[in-house]
Coordinates of N, CA and C in Angstrom, one line a residue:
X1 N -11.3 -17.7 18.2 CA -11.7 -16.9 17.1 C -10.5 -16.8 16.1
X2 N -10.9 -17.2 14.8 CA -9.7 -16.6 14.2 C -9.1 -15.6 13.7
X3 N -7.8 -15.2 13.4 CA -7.4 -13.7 13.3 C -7.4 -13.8 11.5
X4 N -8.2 -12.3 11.6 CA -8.4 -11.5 10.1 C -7.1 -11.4 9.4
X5 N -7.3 -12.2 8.3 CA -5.9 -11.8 7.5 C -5.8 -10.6 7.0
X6 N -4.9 -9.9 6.3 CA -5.0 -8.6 6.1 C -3.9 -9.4 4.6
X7 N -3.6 -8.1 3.2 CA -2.9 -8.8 2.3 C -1.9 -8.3 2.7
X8 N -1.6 -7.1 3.2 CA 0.0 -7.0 3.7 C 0.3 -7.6 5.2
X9 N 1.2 -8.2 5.0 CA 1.7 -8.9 6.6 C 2.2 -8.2 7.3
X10 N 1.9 -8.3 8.6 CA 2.1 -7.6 9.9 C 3.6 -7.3 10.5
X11 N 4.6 -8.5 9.8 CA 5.5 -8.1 9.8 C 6.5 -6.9 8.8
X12 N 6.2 -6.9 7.9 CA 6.9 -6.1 7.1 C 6.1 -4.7 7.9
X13 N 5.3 -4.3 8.4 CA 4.7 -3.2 8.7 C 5.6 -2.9 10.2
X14 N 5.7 -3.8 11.2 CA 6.6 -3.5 12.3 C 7.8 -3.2 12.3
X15 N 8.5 -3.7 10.7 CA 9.4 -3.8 10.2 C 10.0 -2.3 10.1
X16 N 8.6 -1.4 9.3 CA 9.1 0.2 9.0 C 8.7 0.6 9.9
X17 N 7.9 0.5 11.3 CA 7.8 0.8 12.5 C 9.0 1.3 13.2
X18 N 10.1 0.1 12.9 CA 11.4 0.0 13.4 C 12.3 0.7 13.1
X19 N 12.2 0.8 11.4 CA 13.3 1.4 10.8 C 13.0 2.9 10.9
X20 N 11.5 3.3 11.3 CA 11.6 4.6 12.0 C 11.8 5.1 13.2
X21 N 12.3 4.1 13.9 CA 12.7 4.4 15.5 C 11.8 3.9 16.6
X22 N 11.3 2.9 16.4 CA 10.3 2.0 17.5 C 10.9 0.9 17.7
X23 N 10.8 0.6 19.3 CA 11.6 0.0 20.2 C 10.3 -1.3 20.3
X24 N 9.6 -1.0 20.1 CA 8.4 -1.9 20.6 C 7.3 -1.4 19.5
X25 N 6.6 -2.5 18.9 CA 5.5 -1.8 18.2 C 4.1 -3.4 18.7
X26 N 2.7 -2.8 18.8 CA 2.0 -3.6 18.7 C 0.8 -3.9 17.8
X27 N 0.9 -5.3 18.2 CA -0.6 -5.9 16.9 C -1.2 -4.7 16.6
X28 N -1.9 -4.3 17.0 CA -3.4 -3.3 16.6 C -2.2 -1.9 16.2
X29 N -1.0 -1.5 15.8 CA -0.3 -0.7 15.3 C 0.0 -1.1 13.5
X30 N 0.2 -2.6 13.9 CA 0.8 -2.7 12.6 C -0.3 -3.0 11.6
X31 N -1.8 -3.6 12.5 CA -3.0 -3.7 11.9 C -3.6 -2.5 11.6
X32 N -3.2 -1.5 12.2 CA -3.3 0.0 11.9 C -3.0 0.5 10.3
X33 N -1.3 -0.3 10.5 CA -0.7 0.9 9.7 C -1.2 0.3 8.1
X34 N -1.4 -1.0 8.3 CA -1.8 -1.8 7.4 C -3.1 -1.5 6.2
X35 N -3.6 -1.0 7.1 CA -5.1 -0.7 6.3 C -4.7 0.3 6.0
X36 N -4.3 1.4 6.5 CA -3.6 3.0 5.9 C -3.0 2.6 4.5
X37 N -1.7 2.0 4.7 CA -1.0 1.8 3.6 C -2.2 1.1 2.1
X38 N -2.9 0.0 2.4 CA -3.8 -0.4 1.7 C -5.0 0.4 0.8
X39 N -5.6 1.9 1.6 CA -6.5 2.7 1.4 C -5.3 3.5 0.3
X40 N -4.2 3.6 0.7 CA -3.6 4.9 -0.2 C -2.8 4.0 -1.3
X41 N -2.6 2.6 -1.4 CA -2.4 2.1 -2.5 C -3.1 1.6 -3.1
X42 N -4.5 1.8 -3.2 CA -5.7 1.4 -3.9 C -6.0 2.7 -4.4
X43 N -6.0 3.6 -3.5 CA -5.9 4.8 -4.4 C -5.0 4.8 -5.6
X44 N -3.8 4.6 -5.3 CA -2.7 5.1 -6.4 C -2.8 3.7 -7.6
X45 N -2.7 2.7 -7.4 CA -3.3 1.6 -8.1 C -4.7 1.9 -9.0
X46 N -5.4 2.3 -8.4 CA -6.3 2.8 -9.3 C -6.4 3.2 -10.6
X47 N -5.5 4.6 -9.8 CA -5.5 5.8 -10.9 C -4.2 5.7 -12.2
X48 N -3.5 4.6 -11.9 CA -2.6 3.8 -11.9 C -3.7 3.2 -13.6
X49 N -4.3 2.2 -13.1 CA -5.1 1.5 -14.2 C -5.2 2.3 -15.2
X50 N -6.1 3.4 -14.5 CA -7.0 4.4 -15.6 C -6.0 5.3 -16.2
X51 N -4.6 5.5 -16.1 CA -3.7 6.0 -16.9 C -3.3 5.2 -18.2
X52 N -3.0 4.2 -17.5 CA -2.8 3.2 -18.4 C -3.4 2.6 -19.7
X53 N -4.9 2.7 -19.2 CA -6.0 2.4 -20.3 C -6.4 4.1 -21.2
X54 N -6.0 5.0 -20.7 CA -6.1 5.8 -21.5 C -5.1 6.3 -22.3
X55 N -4.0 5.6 -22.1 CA -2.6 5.6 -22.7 C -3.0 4.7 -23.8
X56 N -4.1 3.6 -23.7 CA -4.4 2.6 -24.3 C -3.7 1.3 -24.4
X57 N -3.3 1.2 -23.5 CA -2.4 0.4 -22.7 C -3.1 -1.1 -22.1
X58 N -3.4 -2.1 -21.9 CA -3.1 -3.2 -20.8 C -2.7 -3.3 -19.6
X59 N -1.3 -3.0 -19.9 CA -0.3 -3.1 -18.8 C 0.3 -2.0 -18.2
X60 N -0.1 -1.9 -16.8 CA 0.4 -0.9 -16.0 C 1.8 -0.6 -16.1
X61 N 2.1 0.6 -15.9 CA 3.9 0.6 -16.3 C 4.3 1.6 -15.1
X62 N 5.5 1.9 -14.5 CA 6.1 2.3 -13.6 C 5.9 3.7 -13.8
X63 N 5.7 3.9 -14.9 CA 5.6 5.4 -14.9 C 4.2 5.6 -14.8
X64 N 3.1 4.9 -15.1 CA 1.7 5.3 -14.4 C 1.6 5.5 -12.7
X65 N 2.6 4.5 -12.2 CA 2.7 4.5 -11.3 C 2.9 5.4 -10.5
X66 N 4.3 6.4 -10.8 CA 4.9 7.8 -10.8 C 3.8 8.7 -10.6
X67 N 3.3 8.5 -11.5 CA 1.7 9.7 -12.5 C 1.2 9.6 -11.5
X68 N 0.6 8.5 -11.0 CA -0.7 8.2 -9.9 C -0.5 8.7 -8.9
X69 N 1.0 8.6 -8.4 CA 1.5 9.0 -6.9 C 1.2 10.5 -6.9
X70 N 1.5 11.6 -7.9 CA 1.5 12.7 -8.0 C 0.2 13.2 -8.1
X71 N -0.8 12.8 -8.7 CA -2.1 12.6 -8.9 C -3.3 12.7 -7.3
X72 N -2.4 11.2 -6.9 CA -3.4 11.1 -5.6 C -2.6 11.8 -4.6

């Protein structure tokens, strides 16, 4: 069977696993944390957009970014 890609990779997620103090992390953890991280950046991405365009804007800018985090 083949394995579900996900857009963020598995490694970079065991990665902050690590850097918070896991000795060991597994598949179904990082596929965990993966979709977490994904839900709350689609959130902020979002709201991200809709700043933007009502700034009247195109292009997303770092500071909607900021906005959105505080927002969501």
């Amino acid at each position: 069977m083949p394995r579900k890609r996900t857009i963020i990779a598995a490694a970079p997620m065991a990665d902050i696993f690590r850097k918070a103090g896991a000795e060991r992390v597994s598949d179904n953890a990082t596929k965990a944390l993966s979709e977490v991280l994904m839900e709350v950046g689609m959130k902020v991405a979002s709201e991200s957009v809709k700043l933007a365009k009502h700034a009247g804007r195109k292009t997303v800018k770092r500071e909607d970014v900021a906005l959105a985090r505080r927002v969501v």
